[in-house]
CSV table of C-alpha atoms in Angstrom, one decimal:
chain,number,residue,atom,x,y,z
A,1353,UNK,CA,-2.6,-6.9,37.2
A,1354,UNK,CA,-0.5,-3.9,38.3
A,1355,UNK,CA,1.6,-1.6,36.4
A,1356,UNK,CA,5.0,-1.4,37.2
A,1357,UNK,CA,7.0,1.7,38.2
A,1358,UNK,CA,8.3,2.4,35.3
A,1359,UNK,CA,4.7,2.4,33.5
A,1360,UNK,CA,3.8,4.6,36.2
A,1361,UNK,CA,6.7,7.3,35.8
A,1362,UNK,CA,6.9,7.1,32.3
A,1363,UNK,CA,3.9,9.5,32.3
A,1364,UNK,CA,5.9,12.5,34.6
A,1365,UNK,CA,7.4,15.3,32.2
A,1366,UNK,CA,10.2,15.9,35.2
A,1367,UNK,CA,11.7,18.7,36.0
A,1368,UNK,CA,14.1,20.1,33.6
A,1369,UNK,CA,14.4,16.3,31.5
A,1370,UNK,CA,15.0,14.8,35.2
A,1371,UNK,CA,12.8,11.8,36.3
A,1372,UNK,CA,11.2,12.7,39.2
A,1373,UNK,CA,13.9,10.6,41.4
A,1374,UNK,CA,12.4,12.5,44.5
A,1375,UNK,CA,9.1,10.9,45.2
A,1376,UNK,CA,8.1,7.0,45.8
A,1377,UNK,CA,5.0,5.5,45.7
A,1378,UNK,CA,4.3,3.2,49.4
A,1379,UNK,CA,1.2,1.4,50.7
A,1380,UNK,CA,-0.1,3.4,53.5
A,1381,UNK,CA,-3.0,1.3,54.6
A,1382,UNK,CA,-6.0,-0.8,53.4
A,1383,UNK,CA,-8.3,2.8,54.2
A,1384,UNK,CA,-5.8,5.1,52.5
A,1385,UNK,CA,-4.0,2.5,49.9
A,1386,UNK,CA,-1.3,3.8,48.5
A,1387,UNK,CA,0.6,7.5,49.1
A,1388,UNK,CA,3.5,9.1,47.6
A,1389,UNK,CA,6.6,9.8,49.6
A,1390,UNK,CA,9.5,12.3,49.8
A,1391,UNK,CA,13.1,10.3,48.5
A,1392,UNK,CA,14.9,13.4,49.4
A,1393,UNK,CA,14.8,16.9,50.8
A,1394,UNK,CA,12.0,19.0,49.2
A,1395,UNK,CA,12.2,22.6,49.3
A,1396,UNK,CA,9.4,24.8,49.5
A,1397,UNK,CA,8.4,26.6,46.3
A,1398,UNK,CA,10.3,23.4,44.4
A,1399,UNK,CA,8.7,21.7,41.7
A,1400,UNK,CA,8.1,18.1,42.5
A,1401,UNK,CA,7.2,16.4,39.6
A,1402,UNK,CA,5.3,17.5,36.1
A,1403,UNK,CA,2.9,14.7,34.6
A,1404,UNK,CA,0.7,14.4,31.8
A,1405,UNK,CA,-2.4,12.4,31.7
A,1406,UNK,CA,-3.5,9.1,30.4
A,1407,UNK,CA,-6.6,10.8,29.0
A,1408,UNK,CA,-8.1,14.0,29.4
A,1409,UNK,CA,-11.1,15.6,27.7
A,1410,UNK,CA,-12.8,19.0,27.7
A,1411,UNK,CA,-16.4,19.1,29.4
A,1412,UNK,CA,-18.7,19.0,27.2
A,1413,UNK,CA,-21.3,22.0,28.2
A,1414,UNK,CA,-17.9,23.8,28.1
A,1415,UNK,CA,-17.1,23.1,24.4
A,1416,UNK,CA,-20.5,23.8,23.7
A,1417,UNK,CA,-20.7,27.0,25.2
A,1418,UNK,CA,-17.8,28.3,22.9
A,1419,UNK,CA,-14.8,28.0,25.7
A,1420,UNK,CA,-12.4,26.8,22.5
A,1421,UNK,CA,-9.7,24.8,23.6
A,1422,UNK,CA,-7.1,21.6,22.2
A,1423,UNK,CA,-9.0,18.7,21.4
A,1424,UNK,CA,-5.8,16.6,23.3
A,1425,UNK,CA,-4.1,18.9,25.6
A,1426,UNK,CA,-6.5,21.8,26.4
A,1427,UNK,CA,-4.6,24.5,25.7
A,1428,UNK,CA,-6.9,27.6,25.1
A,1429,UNK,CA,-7.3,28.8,21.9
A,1430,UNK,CA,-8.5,31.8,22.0
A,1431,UNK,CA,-6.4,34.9,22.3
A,1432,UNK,CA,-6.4,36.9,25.4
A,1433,UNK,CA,-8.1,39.8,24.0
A,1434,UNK,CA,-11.0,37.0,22.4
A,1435,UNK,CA,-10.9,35.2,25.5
A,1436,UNK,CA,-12.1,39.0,27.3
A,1437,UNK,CA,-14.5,40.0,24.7
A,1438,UNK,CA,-16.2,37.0,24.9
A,1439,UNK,CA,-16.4,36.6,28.5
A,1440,UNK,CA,-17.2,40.2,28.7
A,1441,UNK,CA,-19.9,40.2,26.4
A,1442,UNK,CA,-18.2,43.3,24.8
A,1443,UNK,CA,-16.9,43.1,21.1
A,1444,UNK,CA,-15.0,46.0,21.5
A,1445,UNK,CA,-13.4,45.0,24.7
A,1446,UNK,CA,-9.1,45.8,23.9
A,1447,UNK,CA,-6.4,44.6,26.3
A,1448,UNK,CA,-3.1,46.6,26.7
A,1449,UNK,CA,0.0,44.9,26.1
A,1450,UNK,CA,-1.2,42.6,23.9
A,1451,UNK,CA,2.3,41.3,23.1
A,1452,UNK,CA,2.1,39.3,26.2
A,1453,UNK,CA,-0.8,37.2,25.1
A,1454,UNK,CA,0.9,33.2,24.1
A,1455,UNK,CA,-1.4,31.9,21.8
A,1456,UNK,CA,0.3,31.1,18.7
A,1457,UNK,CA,-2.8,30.7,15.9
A,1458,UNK,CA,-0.7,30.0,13.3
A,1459,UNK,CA,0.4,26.6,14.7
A,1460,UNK,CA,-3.0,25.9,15.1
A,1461,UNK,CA,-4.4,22.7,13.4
A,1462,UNK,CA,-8.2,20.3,12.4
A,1463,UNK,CA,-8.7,17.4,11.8
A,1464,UNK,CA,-8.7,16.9,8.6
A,1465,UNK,CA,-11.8,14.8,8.3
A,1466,UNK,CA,-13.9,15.7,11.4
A,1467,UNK,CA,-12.9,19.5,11.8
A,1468,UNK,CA,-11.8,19.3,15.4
A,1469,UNK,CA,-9.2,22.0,16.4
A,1470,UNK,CA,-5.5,21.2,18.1
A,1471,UNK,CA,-3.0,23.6,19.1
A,1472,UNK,CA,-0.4,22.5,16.9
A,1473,UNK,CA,0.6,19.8,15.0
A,1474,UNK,CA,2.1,17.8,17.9
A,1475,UNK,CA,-0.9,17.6,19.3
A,1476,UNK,CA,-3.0,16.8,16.2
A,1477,UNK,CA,-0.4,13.4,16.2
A,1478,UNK,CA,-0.5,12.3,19.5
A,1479,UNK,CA,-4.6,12.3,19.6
A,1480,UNK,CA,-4.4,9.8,16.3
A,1481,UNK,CA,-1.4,7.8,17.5
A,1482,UNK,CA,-3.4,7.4,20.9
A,1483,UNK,CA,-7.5,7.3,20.8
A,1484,UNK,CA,-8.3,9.8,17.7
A,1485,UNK,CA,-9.0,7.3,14.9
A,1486,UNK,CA,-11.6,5.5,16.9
A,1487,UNK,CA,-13.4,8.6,17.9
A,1488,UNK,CA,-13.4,10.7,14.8
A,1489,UNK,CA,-16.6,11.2,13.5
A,1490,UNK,CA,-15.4,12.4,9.9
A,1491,UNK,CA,-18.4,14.1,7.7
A,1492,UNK,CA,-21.0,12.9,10.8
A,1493,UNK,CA,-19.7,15.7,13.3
A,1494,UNK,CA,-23.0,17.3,13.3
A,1495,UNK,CA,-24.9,14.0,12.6
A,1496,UNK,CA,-27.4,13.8,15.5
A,1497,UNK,CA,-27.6,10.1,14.7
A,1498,UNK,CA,-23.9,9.1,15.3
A,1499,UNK,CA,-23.5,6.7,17.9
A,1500,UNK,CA,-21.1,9.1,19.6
A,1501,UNK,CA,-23.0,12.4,19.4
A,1502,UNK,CA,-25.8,10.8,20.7
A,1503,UNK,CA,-23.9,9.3,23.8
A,1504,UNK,CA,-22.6,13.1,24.1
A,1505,UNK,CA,-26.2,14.4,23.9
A,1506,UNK,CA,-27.2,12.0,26.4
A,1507,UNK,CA,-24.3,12.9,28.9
A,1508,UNK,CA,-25.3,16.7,28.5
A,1509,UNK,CA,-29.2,16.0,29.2
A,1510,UNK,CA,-28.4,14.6,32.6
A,1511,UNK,CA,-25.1,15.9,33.8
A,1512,UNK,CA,-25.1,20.1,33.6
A,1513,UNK,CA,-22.7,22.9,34.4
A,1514,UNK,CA,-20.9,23.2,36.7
A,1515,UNK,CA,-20.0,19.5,35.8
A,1516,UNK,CA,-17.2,17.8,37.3
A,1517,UNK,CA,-16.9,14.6,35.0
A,1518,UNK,CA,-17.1,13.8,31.2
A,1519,UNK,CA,-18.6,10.7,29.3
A,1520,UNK,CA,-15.9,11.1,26.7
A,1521,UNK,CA,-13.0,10.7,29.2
A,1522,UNK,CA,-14.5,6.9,29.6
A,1523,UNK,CA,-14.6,7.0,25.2
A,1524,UNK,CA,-11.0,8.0,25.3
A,1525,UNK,CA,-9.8,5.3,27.3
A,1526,UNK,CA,-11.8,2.5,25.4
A,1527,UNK,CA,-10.3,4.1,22.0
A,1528,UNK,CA,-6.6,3.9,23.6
A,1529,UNK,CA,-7.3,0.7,24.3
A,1530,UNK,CA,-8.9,0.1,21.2
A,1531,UNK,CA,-5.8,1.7,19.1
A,1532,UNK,CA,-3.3,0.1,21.0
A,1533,UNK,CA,-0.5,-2.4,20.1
A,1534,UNK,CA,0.2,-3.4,23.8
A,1535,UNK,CA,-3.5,-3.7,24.9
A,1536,UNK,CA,-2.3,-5.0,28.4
A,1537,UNK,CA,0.0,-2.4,29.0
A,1538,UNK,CA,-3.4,0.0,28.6
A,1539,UNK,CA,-5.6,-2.1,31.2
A,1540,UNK,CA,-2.9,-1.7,33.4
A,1541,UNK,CA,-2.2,1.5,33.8
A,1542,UNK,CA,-6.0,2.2,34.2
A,1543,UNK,CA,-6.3,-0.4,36.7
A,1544,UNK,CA,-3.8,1.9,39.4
A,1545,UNK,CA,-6.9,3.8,40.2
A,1546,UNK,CA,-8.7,3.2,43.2
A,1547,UNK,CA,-11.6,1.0,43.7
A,1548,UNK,CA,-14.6,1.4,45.4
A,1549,UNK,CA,-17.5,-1.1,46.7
A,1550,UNK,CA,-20.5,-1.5,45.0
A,1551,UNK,CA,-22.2,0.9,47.6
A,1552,UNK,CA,-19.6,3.5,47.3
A,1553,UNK,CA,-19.8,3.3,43.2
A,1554,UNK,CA,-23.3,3.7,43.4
A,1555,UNK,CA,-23.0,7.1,45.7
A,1556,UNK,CA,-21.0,8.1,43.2
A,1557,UNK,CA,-23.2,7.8,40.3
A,1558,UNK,CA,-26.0,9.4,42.2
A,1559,UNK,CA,-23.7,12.1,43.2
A,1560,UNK,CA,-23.1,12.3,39.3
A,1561,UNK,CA,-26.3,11.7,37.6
A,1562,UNK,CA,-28.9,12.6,40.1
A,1563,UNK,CA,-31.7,11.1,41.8
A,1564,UNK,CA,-32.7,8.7,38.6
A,1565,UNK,CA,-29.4,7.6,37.8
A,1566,UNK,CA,-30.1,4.1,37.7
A,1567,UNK,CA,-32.4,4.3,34.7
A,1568,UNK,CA,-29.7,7.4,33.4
A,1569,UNK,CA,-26.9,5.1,33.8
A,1570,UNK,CA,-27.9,1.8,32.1
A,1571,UNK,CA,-29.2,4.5,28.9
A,1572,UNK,CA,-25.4,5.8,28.7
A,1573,UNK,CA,-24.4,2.3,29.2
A,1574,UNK,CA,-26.4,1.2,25.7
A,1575,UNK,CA,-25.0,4.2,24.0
A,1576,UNK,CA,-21.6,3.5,25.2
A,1577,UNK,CA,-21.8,-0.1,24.1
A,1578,UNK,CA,-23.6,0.5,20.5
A,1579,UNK,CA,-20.6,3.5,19.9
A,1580,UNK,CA,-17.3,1.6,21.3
A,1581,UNK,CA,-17.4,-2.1,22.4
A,1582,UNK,CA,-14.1,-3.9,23.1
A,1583,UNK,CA,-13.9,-7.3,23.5
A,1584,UNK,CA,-11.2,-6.5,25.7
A,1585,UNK,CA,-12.7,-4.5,27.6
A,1586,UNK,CA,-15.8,-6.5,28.0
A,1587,UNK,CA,-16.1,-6.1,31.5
A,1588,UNK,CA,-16.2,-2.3,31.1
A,1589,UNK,CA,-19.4,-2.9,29.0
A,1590,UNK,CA,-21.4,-4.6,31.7
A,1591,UNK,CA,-24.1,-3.2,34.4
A,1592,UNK,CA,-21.5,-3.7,37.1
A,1593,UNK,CA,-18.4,-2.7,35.3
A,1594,UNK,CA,-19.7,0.2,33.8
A,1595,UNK,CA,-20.6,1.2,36.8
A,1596,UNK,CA,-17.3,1.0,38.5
A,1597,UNK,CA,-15.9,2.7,35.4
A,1598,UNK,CA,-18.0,5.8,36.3
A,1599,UNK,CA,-16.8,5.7,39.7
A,1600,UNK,CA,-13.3,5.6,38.9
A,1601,UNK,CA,-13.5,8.2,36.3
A,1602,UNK,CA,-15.9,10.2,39.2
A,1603,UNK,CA,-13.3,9.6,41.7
A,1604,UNK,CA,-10.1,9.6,40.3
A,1605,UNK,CA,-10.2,12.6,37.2
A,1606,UNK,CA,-8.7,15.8,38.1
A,1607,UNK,CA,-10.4,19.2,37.3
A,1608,UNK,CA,-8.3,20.8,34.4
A,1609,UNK,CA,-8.6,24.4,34.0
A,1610,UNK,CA,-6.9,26.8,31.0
A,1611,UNK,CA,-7.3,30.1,30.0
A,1612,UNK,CA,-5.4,32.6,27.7
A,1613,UNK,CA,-6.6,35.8,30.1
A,1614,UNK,CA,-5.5,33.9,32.7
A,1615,UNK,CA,-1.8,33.6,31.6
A,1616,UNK,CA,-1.9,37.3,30.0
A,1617,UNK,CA,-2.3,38.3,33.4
A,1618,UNK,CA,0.3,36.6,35.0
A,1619,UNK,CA,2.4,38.0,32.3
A,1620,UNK,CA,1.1,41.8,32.8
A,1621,UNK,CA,2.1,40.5,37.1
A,1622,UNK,CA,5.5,40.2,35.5
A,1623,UNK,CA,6.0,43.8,34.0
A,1624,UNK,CA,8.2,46.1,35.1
A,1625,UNK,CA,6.3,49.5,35.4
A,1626,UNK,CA,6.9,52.3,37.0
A,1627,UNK,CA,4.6,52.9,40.1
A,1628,UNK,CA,1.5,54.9,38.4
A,1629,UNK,CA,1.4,52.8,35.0
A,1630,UNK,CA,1.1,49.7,37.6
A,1631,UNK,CA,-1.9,51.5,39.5
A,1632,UNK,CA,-3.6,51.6,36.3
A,1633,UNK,CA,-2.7,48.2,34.4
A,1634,UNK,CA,-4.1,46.8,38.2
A,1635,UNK,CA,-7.1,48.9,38.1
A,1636,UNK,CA,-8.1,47.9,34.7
A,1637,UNK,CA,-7.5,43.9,35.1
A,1638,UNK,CA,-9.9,44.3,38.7
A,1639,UNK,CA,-12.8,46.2,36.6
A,1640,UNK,CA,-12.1,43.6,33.6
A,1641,UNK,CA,-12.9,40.7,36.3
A,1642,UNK,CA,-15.5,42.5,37.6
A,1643,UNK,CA,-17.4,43.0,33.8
A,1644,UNK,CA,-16.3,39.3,33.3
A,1645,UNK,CA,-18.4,38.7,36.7
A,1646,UNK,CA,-21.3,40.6,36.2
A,1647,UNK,CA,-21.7,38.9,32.5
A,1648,UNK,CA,-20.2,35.3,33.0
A,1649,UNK,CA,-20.0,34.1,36.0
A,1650,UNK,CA,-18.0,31.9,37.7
A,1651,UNK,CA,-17.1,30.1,34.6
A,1652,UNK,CA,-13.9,31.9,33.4
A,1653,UNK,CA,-11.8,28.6,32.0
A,1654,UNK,CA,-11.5,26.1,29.6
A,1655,UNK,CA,-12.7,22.9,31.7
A,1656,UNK,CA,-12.4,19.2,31.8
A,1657,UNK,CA,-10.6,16.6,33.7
A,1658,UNK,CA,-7.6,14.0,32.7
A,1659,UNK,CA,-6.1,10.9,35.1
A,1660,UNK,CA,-3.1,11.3,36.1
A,1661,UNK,CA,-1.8,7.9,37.3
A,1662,UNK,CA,1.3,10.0,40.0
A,1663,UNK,CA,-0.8,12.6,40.9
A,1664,UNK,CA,-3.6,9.8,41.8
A,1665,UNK,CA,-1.2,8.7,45.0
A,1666,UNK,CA,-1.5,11.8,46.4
A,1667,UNK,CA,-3.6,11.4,49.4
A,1668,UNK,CA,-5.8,14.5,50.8
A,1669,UNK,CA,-5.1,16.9,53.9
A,1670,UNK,CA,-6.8,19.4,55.1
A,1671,UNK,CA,-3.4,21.2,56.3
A,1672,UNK,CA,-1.4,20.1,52.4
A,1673,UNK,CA,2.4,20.3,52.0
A,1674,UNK,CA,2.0,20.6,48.0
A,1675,UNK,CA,-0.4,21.8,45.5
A,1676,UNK,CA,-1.4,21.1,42.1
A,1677,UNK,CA,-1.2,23.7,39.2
A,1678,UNK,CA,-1.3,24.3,35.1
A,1679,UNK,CA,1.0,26.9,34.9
A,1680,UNK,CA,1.8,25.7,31.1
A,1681,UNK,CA,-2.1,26.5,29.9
A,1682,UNK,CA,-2.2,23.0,28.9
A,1683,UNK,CA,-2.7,19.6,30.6
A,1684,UNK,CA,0.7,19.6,31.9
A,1685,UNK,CA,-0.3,19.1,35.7
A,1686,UNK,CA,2.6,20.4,37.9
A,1687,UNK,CA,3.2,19.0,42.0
A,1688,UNK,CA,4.4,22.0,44.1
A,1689,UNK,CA,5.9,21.9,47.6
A,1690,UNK,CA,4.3,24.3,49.7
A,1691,UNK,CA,6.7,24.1,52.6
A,1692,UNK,CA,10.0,21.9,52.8
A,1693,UNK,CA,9.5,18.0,53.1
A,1694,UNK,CA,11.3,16.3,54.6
A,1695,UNK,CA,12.9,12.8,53.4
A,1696,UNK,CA,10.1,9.9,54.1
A,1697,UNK,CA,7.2,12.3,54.7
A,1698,UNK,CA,3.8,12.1,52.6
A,1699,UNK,CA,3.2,14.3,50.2
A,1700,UNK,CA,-0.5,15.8,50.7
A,1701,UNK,CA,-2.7,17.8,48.6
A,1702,UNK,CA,-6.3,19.2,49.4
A,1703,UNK,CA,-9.0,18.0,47.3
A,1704,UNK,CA,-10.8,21.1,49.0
A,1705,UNK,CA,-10.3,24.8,47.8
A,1706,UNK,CA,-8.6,27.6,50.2
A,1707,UNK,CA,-12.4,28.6,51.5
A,1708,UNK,CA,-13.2,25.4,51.7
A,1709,UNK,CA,-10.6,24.6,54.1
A,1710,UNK,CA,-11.2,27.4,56.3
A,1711,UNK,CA,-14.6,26.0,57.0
A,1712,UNK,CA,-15.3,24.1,60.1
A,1713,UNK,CA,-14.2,20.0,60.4
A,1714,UNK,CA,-17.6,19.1,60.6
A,1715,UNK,CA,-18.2,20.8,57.0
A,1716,UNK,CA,-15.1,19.8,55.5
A,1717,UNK,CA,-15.7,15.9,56.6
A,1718,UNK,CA,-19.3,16.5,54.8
A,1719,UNK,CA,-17.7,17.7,51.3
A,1720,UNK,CA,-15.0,14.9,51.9
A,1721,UNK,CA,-17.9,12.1,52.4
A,1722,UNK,CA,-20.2,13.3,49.6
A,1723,UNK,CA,-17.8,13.6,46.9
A,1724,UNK,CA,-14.6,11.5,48.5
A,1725,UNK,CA,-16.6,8.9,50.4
A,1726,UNK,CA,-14.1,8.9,53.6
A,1727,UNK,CA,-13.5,10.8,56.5
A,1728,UNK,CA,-10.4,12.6,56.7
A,1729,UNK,CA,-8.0,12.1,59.4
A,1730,UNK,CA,-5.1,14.8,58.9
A,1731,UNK,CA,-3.6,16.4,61.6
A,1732,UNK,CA,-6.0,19.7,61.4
A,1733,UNK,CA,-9.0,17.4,62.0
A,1734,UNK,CA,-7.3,15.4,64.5
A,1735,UNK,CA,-6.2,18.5,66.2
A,1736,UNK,CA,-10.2,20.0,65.7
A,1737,UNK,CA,-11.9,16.5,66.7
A,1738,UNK,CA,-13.7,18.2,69.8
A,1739,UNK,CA,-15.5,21.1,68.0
A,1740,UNK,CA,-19.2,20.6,67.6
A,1741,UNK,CA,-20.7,18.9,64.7
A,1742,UNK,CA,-22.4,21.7,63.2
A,1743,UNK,CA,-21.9,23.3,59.4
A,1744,UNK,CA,-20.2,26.3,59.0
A,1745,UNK,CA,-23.3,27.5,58.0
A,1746,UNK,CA,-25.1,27.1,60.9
A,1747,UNK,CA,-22.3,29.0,62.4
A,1748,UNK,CA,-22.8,32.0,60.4
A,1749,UNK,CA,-26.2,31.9,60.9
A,1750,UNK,CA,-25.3,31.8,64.7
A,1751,UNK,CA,-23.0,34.7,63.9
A,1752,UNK,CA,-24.8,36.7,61.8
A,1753,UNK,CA,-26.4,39.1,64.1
A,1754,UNK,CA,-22.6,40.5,65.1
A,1755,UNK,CA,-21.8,40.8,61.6
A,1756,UNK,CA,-21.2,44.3,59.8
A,1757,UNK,CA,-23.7,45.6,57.8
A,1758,UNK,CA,-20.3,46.4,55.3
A,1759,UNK,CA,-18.9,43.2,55.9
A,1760,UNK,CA,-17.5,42.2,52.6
A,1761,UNK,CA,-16.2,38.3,51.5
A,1762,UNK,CA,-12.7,38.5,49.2
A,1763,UNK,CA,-12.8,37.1,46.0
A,1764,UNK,CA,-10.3,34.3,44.9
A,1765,UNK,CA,-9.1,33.5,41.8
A,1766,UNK,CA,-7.8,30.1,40.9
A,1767,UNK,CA,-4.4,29.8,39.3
A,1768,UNK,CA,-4.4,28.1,36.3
């Protein structure tokens, strides 16, 4: 039962009110399935298409530890200067320029029954119109006993930071379901993700849940079942199909990251200043990051994860031609051409990081396996298949007597 193309674009923003006429999607092969493909001349730097997800939801460690974002779209809530006091751990921490910060509080809106916040009242709609009224709790919010906080309290005891999935991604497709008129259209558009065997869906789950996920998994399988059955969407509900729901939500969601700092300081990038007022404003956002460091962490962002049926095509390489961004501190994922592509050429992104990628074939084939399960065949990898099958560790380690006492690794920041 496959969508059709029209269900599958109908969830791309475009660019500028266009369609995004520029890309199809092709079968590649039966180890690859399906790719997307240049219709035209891409240009570096272009935007190649803008989508929104089917579902996306906040991780729930995240929510829990304060990082306040949309209920539907993610957008953070905080202002900038919140967002670095917080994540400083110092109350009095003040930002310059504080003009430049986006967040509008006074379009911000709850739930009226079960307190959750939105960014505005557009969001507050679309959540009800779509999955909302199944999944609001109303006065139970903070009712241990509700069959969805305990599925949430569940999820957080066996799955913890830094996560890479949510449990309540799987509730919001089951409510959309649930809420909507055209119920096939739904189960359609969820069954363009890729499958795996029952082999592969179980590395998955262990990958997820850890070494006692079968026992883990059939408990959030109860809890799933006593807070959101379907009839249908029975399938979902049983041993097998629950599991393959895991692994397609473990496969196929997309990290979302937001943060209100984040886009202040893009803005502040922006300024015109004269040479010495730049010195300092750069200066003062490098110590800011470095008290966010010594006090946070790596964990800057709002987080969670969202399908996004276009993006899903895109296959991996190891050398990409496009990237994937939220520029709009929201779930609006934008496709970026990193180099000009040509008119039938695939459209690649990594599913590694920039350091990643830099390490060795022989590590980047192990990230690939354990969280991907295949074994990348991009040009770099073809053009590296003689190199010896050792980590990149194990070449440091190798190295490490040459290395600089002062030899220092560069930080990287992720866009968001």
């Amino acid at each position: 039962m496959a969508a059709s193309m029209c269900d599958v674009f109908s969830f791309c923003v475009g660019v500028a009110g266009r369609a995004p006429v520029t890309v199809e999607v092709r079968f590649v092969s039966s180890s690859k399935g399906k790719g997307l493909f240049a219709k035209q001349l891409i240009r570096k730097g272009e935007t190649i298409f803008i989508e929104r997800p089917l579902v996306a939801a906040q991780f729930l460690w995240n929510a829990l530890y304060r990082y306040r974002a949309c209920d539907h779209c993610l957008r953070a809530l905080e202002k900038a200067e919140e967002n670095a006091q917080r994540l400083t751990g110092k109350p009095g921490q003040v930002l310059p320029y504080p003009e430049l910060c986006t967040v509008r509080k006074d379009l911000h809106q709850n739930c009226p029954q079960c307190q959750v916040m939105y960014c505005s009242a557009e969001c507050r709609l679309a959540a009800a119109e779509q999955y909302h009224q199944v999944l609001c709790t109303g006065p139970s919010q903070d009712d241990p006993l509700h069959p969805l906080n305990k599925l949430q309290e569940a999820w957080r005891s066996v799955h913890y930071p830094p996560e890479t999935a949510s449990i309540m991604l799987m509730a919001r497709m089951v409510a959309t379901v649930k809420q909507a008129k055209d119920k096939d259209r739904w189960i359609r558009l969820f069954s363009q993700f890729c499958n795996k065997t029952a082999n592969e869906e179980e590395e998955i789950v262990h990958k997820l849940l850890g070494d006692k996920f079968k026992g883990q998994l059939e408990l959030l399988r109860r809890l799933f079942t006593e807070a959101l059955y379907e009839e249908a969407l029975s399938q979902w509900f049983t041993p097998d199909g629950f599991r393959s729901l895991f692994a397609l939500v473990g496969t196929n969601g997309q990290g979302i990251g937001t943060s209100s700092l984040s886009q202040w300081v893009h803005a502040c990038d922006a300024l015109e200043l004269k040479p010495r007022d730049r010195e300092q404003l750069d200066t003062f956002i490098d110590q800011l990051y470095k008290d966010i460091e010594a006090a946070t962490g790596e964990f800057l962002n709002c987080e969670g994860s969202g399908l996004f049926v276009l993006q899903s095509c895109c296959n991996h390489s190891c050398v990409p031609n496009a990237e994937t961004s939220f520029p709009e501190n929201n779930f609006l994922l934008h496709v970026t051409a990193l180099e000009d592509i040509k008119p039938g050429e695939e459209i690649c992104i990594s599913y590694l990081d920039c350091c990643q990628r830099e390490r060795s074939r022989h590590s980047r084939h192990k990230i690939l396996r354990e969280n991907y399960l295949f074994v990348c065949s991009c040009p770099k990898c073809l053009a590296e298949a003689d190199e010896p099958n050792v980590t990149s560790e194990e070449e440091e380690e190798d190295e490490e007597e040459g290395e600089p006492e002062d030899a220092e690794l560069g930080d990287e920041m992720t866009d968001v």
